Coordinates of C-alpha atoms in Angstrom, one line a residue:
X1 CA 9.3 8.4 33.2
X2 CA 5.8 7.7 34.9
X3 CA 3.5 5.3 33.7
X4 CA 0.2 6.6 31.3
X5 CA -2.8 6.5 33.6
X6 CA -4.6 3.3 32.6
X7 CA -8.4 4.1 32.2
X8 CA -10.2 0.7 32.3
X9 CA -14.2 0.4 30.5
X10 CA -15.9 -3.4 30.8
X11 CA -17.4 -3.6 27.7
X12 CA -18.4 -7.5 27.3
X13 CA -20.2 -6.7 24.1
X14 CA -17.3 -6.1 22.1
X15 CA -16.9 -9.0 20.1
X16 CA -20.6 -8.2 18.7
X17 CA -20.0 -4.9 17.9
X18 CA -17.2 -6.5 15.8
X19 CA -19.5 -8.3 14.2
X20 CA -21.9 -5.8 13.4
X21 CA -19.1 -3.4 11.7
X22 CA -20.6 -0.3 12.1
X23 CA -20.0 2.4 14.9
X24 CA -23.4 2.3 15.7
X25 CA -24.0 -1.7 17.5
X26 CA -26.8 -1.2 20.4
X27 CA -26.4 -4.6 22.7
X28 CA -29.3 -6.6 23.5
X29 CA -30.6 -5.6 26.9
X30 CA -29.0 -8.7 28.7
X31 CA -25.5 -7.8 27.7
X32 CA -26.3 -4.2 29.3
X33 CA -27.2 -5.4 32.3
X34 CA -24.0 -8.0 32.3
X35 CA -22.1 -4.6 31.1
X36 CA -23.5 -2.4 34.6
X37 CA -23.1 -5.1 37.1
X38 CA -19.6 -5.9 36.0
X39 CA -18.8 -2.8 35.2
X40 CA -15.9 -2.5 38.3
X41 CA -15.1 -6.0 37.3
X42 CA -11.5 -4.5 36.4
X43 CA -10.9 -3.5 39.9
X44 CA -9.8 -7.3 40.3
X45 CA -6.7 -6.7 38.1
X46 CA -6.2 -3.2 38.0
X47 CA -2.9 -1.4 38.6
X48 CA -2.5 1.0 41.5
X49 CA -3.5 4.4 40.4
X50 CA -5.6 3.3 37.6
X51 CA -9.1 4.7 36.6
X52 CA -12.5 2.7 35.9
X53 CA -15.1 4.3 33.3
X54 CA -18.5 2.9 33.9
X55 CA -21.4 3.5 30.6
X56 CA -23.9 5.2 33.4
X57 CA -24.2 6.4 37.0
X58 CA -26.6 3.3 37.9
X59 CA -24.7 1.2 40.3
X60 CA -24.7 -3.3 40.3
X61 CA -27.4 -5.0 41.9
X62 CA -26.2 -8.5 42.1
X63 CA -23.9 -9.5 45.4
X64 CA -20.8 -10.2 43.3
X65 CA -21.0 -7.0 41.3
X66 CA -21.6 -5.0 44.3
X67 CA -18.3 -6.7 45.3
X68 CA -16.7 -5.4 42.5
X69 CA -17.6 -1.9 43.5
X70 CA -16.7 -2.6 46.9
X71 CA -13.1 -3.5 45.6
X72 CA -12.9 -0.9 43.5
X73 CA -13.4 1.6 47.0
X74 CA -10.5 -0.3 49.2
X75 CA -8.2 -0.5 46.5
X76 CA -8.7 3.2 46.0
X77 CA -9.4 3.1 42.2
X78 CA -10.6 6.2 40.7
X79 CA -14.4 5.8 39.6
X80 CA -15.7 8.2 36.8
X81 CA -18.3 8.0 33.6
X82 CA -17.8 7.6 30.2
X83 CA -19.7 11.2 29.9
X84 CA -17.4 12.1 32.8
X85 CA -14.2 11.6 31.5
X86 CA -13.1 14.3 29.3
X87 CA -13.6 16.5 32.2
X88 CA -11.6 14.2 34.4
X89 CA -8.6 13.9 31.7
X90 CA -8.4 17.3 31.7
X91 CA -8.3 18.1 35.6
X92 CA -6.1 15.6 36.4
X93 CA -2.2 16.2 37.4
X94 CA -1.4 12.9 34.7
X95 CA -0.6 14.1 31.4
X96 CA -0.4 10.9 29.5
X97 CA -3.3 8.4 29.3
X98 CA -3.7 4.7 28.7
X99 CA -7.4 3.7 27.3
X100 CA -7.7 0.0 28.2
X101 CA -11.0 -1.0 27.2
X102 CA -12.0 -5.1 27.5
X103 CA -11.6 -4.8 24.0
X104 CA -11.5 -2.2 21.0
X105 CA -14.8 -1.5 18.6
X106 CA -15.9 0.9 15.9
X107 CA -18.4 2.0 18.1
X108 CA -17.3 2.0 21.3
X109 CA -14.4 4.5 19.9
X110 CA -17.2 6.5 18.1
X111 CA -19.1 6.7 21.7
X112 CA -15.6 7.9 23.5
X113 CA -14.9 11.0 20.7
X114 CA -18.8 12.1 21.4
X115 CA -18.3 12.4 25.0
X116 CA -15.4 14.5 24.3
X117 CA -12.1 12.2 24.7
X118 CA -9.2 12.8 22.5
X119 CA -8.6 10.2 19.8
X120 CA -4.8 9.9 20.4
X121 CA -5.7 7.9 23.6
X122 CA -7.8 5.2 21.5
X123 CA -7.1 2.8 18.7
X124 CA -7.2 4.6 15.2
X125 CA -10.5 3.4 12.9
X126 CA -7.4 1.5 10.6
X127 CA -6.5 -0.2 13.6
X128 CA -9.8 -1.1 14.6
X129 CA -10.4 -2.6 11.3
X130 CA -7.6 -4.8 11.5
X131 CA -8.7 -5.7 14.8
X132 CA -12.2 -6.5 13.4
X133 CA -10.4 -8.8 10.6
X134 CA -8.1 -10.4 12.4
X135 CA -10.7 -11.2 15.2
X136 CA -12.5 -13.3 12.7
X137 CA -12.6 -17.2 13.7
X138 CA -11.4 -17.7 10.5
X139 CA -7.9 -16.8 11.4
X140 CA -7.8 -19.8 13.5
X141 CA -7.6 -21.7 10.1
X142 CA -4.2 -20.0 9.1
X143 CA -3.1 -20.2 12.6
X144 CA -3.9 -23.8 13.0
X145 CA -2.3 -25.0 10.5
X146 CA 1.0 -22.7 11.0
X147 CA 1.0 -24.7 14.1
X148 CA 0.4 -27.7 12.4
X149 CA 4.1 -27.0 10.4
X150 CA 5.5 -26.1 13.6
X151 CA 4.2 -28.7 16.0
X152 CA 4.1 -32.4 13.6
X153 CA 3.7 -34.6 16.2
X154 CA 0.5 -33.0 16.9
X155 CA -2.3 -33.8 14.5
X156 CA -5.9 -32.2 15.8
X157 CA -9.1 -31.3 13.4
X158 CA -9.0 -27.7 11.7
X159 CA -12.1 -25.7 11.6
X160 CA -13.6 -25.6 8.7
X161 CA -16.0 -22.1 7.4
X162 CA -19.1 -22.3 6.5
X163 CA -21.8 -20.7 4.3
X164 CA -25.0 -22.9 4.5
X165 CA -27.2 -25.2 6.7
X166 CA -26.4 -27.5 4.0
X167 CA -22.7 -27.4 4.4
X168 CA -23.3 -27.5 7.9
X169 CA -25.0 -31.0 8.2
X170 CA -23.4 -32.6 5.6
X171 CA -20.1 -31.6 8.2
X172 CA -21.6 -33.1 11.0
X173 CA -23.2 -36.4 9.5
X174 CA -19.4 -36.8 7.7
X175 CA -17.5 -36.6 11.1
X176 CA -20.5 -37.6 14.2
X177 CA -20.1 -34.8 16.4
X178 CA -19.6 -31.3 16.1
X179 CA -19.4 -27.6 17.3
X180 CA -21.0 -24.4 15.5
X181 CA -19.0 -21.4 16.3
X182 CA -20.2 -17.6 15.4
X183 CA -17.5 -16.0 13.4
X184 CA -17.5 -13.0 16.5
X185 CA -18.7 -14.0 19.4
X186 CA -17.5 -14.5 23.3
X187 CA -17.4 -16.9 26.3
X188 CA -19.2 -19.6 24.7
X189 CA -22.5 -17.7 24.1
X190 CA -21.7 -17.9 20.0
X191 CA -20.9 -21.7 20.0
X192 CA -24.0 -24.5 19.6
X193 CA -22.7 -28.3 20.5
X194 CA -24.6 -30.3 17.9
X195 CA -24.9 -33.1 20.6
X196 CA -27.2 -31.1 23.0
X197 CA -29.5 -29.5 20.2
X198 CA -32.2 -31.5 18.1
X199 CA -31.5 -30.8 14.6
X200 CA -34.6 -29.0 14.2
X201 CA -32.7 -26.6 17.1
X202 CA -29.7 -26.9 15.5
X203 CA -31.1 -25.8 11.8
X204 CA -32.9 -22.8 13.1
X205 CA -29.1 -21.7 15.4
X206 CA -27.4 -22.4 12.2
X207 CA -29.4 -20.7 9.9
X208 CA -29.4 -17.6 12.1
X209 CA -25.9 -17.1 12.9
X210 CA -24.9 -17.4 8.5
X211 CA -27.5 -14.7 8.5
X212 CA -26.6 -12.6 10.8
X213 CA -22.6 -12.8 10.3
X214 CA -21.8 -14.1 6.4
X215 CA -20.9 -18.1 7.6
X216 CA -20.5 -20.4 10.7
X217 CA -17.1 -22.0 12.0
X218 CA -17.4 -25.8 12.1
X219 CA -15.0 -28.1 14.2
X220 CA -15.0 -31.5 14.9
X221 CA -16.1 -32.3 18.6
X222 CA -12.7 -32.8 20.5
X223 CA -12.9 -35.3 23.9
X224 CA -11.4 -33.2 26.0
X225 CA -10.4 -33.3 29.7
X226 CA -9.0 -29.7 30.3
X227 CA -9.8 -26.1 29.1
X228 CA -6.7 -24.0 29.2
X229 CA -5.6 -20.6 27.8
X230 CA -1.8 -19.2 27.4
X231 CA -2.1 -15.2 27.8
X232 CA 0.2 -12.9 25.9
X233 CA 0.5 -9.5 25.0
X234 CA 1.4 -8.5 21.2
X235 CA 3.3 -5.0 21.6
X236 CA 5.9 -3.5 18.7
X237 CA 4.9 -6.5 16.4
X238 CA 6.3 -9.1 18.8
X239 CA 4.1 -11.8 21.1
X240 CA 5.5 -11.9 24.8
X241 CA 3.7 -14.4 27.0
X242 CA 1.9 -13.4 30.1
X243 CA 1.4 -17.2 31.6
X244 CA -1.1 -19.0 31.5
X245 CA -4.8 -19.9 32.4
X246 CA -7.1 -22.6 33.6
X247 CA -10.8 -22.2 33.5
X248 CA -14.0 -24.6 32.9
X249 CA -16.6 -24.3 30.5
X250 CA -20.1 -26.5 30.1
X251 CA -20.7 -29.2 28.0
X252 CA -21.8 -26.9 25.3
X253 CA -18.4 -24.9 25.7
X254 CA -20.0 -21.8 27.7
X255 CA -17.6 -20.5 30.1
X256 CA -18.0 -21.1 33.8
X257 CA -14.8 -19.1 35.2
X258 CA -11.0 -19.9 35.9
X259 CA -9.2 -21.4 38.6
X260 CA -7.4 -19.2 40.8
X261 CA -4.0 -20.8 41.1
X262 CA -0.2 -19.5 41.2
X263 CA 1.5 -20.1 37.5
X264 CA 3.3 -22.8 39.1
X265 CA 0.0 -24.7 39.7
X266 CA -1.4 -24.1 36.5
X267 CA 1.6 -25.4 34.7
X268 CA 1.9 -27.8 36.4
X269 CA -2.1 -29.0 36.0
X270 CA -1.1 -28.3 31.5
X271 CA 1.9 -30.5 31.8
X272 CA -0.1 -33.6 33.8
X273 CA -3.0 -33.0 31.3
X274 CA -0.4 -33.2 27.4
X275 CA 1.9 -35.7 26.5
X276 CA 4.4 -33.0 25.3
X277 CA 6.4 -30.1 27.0
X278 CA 3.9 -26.8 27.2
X279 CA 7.5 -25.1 26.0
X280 CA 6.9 -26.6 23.1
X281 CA 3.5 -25.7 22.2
X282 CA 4.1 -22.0 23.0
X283 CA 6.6 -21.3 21.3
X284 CA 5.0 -22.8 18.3
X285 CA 2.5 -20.3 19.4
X286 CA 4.7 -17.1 19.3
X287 CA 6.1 -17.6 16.0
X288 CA 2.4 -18.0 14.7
X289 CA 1.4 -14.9 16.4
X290 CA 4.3 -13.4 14.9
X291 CA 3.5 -14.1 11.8
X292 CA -0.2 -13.8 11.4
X293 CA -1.5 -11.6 14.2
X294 CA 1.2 -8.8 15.9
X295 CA 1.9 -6.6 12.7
X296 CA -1.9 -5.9 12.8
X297 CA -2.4 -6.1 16.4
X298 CA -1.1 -4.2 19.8
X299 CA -2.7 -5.3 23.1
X300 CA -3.5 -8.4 25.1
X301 CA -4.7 -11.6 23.4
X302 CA -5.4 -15.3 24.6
X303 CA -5.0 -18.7 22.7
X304 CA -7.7 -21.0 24.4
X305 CA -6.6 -24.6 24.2
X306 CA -7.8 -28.2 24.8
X307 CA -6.3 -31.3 26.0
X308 CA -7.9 -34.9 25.4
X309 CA -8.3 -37.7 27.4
X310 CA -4.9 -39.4 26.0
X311 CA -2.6 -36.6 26.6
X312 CA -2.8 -34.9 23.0
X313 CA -3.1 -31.2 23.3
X314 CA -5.4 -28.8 20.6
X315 CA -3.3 -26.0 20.4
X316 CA -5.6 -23.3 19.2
X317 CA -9.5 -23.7 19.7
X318 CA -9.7 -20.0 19.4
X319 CA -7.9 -17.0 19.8
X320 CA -9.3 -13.9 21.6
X321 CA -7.9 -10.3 20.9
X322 CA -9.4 -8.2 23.7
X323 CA -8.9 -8.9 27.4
X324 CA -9.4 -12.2 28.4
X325 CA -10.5 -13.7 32.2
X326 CA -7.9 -15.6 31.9
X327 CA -5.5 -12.8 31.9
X328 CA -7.5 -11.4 34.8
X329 CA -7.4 -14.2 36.7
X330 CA -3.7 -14.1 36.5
X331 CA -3.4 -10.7 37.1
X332 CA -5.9 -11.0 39.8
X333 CA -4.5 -13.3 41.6
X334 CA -0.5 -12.0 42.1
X335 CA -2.4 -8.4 43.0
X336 CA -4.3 -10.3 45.7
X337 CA -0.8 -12.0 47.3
X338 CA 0.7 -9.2 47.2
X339 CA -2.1 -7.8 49.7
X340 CA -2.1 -10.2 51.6
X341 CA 1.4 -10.2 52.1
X342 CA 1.6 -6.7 53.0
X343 CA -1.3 -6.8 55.3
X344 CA 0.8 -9.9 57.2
X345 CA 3.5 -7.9 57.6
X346 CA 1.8 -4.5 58.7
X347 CA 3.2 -2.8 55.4
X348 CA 1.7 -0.6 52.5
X349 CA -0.1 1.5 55.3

């Protein structure tokens, strides 16, 4: 039996739409213009035959996002519109269709069913919920200390929620350092290191984010040495993992992109890095997922990590239940070997 088409939409604003709960979240004008110039962003790890759904007709501007479109042409990826695509699904030969957003919303789903899409191809507004619940940093709490029970030897600061300025400071003068994390956000840009702000900075951050999303995440600053992700995907209530990720972030724990490395490497750079077998750690990691996130959850997910100076590994800094780079990266890069190996040996013509 054929594979469903898989019909891929960048939507880098999804985590806020989460956060807003409604089916009605308009993105700031910066995350629209991230959304158009990456918007053929999936053509890096995109399938053969697979489809890419853009929000408009305007096309990227910058070098790499025209790079993305330019991909998108060689690889021979089918390029419609969101308003397009009823009409698209309905003249195509494929009778069965994959929606495979960067990651589910309320109103992304809402804009989908106004242009004309049928629902059965989407995530039902139950699901969706569940997604928006579970997608709370708040479930790192349960999670971490799941694989606290499951991991003893390893012994790493929880987070710790948050419902004041107060609360906040009285967090950070008790342990020195800290970090500030949104309760939705994505690659860093909802996370405030308390050691690059002024308090007067750090007050106003605080006080906005508990406005805007009910509390703050608090966690005690970690000396780390290595950012690193294991990539999984949750189908039929169980976790199966993908492989993992290496990527880098700034001092203030925004994302600056992942290396591109075979699995082999990667492991290999996680096992130098912890003072325990990665084995270990992951399946500590599936049974957690098992138990907390896959009954409410179907799709891919990633468990960023951290590993310190002295070899002890933070299991679960946060856990991401979209689409990940790191999963494109990894995806990415076996899709580009195999090019290359079939341009080497004159195949795939």
């Amino acid at each position: 039996m054929p594979r469903p088409t898989a019909i891929h939409i960048f939507n880098p604003e999804t985590d806020y739409a989460l956060a807003c709960g409604g089916n009605t979240y308009n993105p700031p004008g910066a995350i629209i213009a991230l959304r158009r110039d990456m918007a053929y962003f999936p053509a890096t790890y995109a399938d053969d035959g697979d489809w890419i759904a853009t929000f408009d007709e305007a096309l990227p501007s910058s070098p790499h996002g025209r790079g993305y479109l330019d991909l998108a042409n060689r690889r021979g990826v089918k390029m419609t519109t969101v308003a397009r695509l009823a009409n698209e699904i309905e003249a195509s030969d494929s009778k069965a269709f994959e929606l495979l957003p960067w990651g589910w919303n309320a109103t992304l789903r809402t804009m989908l069913l106004k242009a004309g899409i049928n629902g059965k191809w989407m995530k039902s507004e139950a699901e969706i919920e569940r997604l928006r619940i579970l997608s709370h940093r708040r479930t790192t709490i349960a999670f971490q200390d799941m694989l606290q029970k499951t991991l003893p030897g390893i012994e790493v600061p929880f987070a710790t929620e948050i419902f004041s300025v107060e609360e906040a400071f009285q967090y950070l003068d008790e342990h020195g350092d800290a970090y500030f994390k949104m309760p939705w956000s994505s690659s860093g840009r909802g996370v405030a290191a308390a050691s690059s702000m002024s308090r007067e900075k750090l007050c106003q951050w605080i006080a906005g984010a508990i406005r805007r999303q009910g509390s703050i995440l608090a966690e005690k600053a970690f000396d780390r040495i290595l950012d690193f992700a294991t990539e999984w995907e949750s189908v039929n209530g169980k976790a199966y993992l993908i492989g993992y990720s290496v990527f880098k972030t700034s001092a203030g724990g925004r994302y600056g992109g992942n290396l591109e490395e075979s699995q082999e490497s990667l492991e290999k750079i996680i096992s130098e890095a912890i003072a325990c077998e990665i084995s270990e750690v992951t399946e500590a990691q599936r049974i957690a997922l098992e138990e907390i996130i896959t009954p409410g959850y179907s799709g891919p997910l990633g468990i960023d990590m951290l590993a310190s100076r002295d070899g002890i590994p933070h299991p679960c800094v946060e856990i991401n239940l979209r689409q990940t780079m790191g999963m494109a990266a990894l995806k990415a890069y076996y899709i580009s070997k195999c090019s290359d190996y079939l341009k080497a040996n004159n195949l795939g013509k």
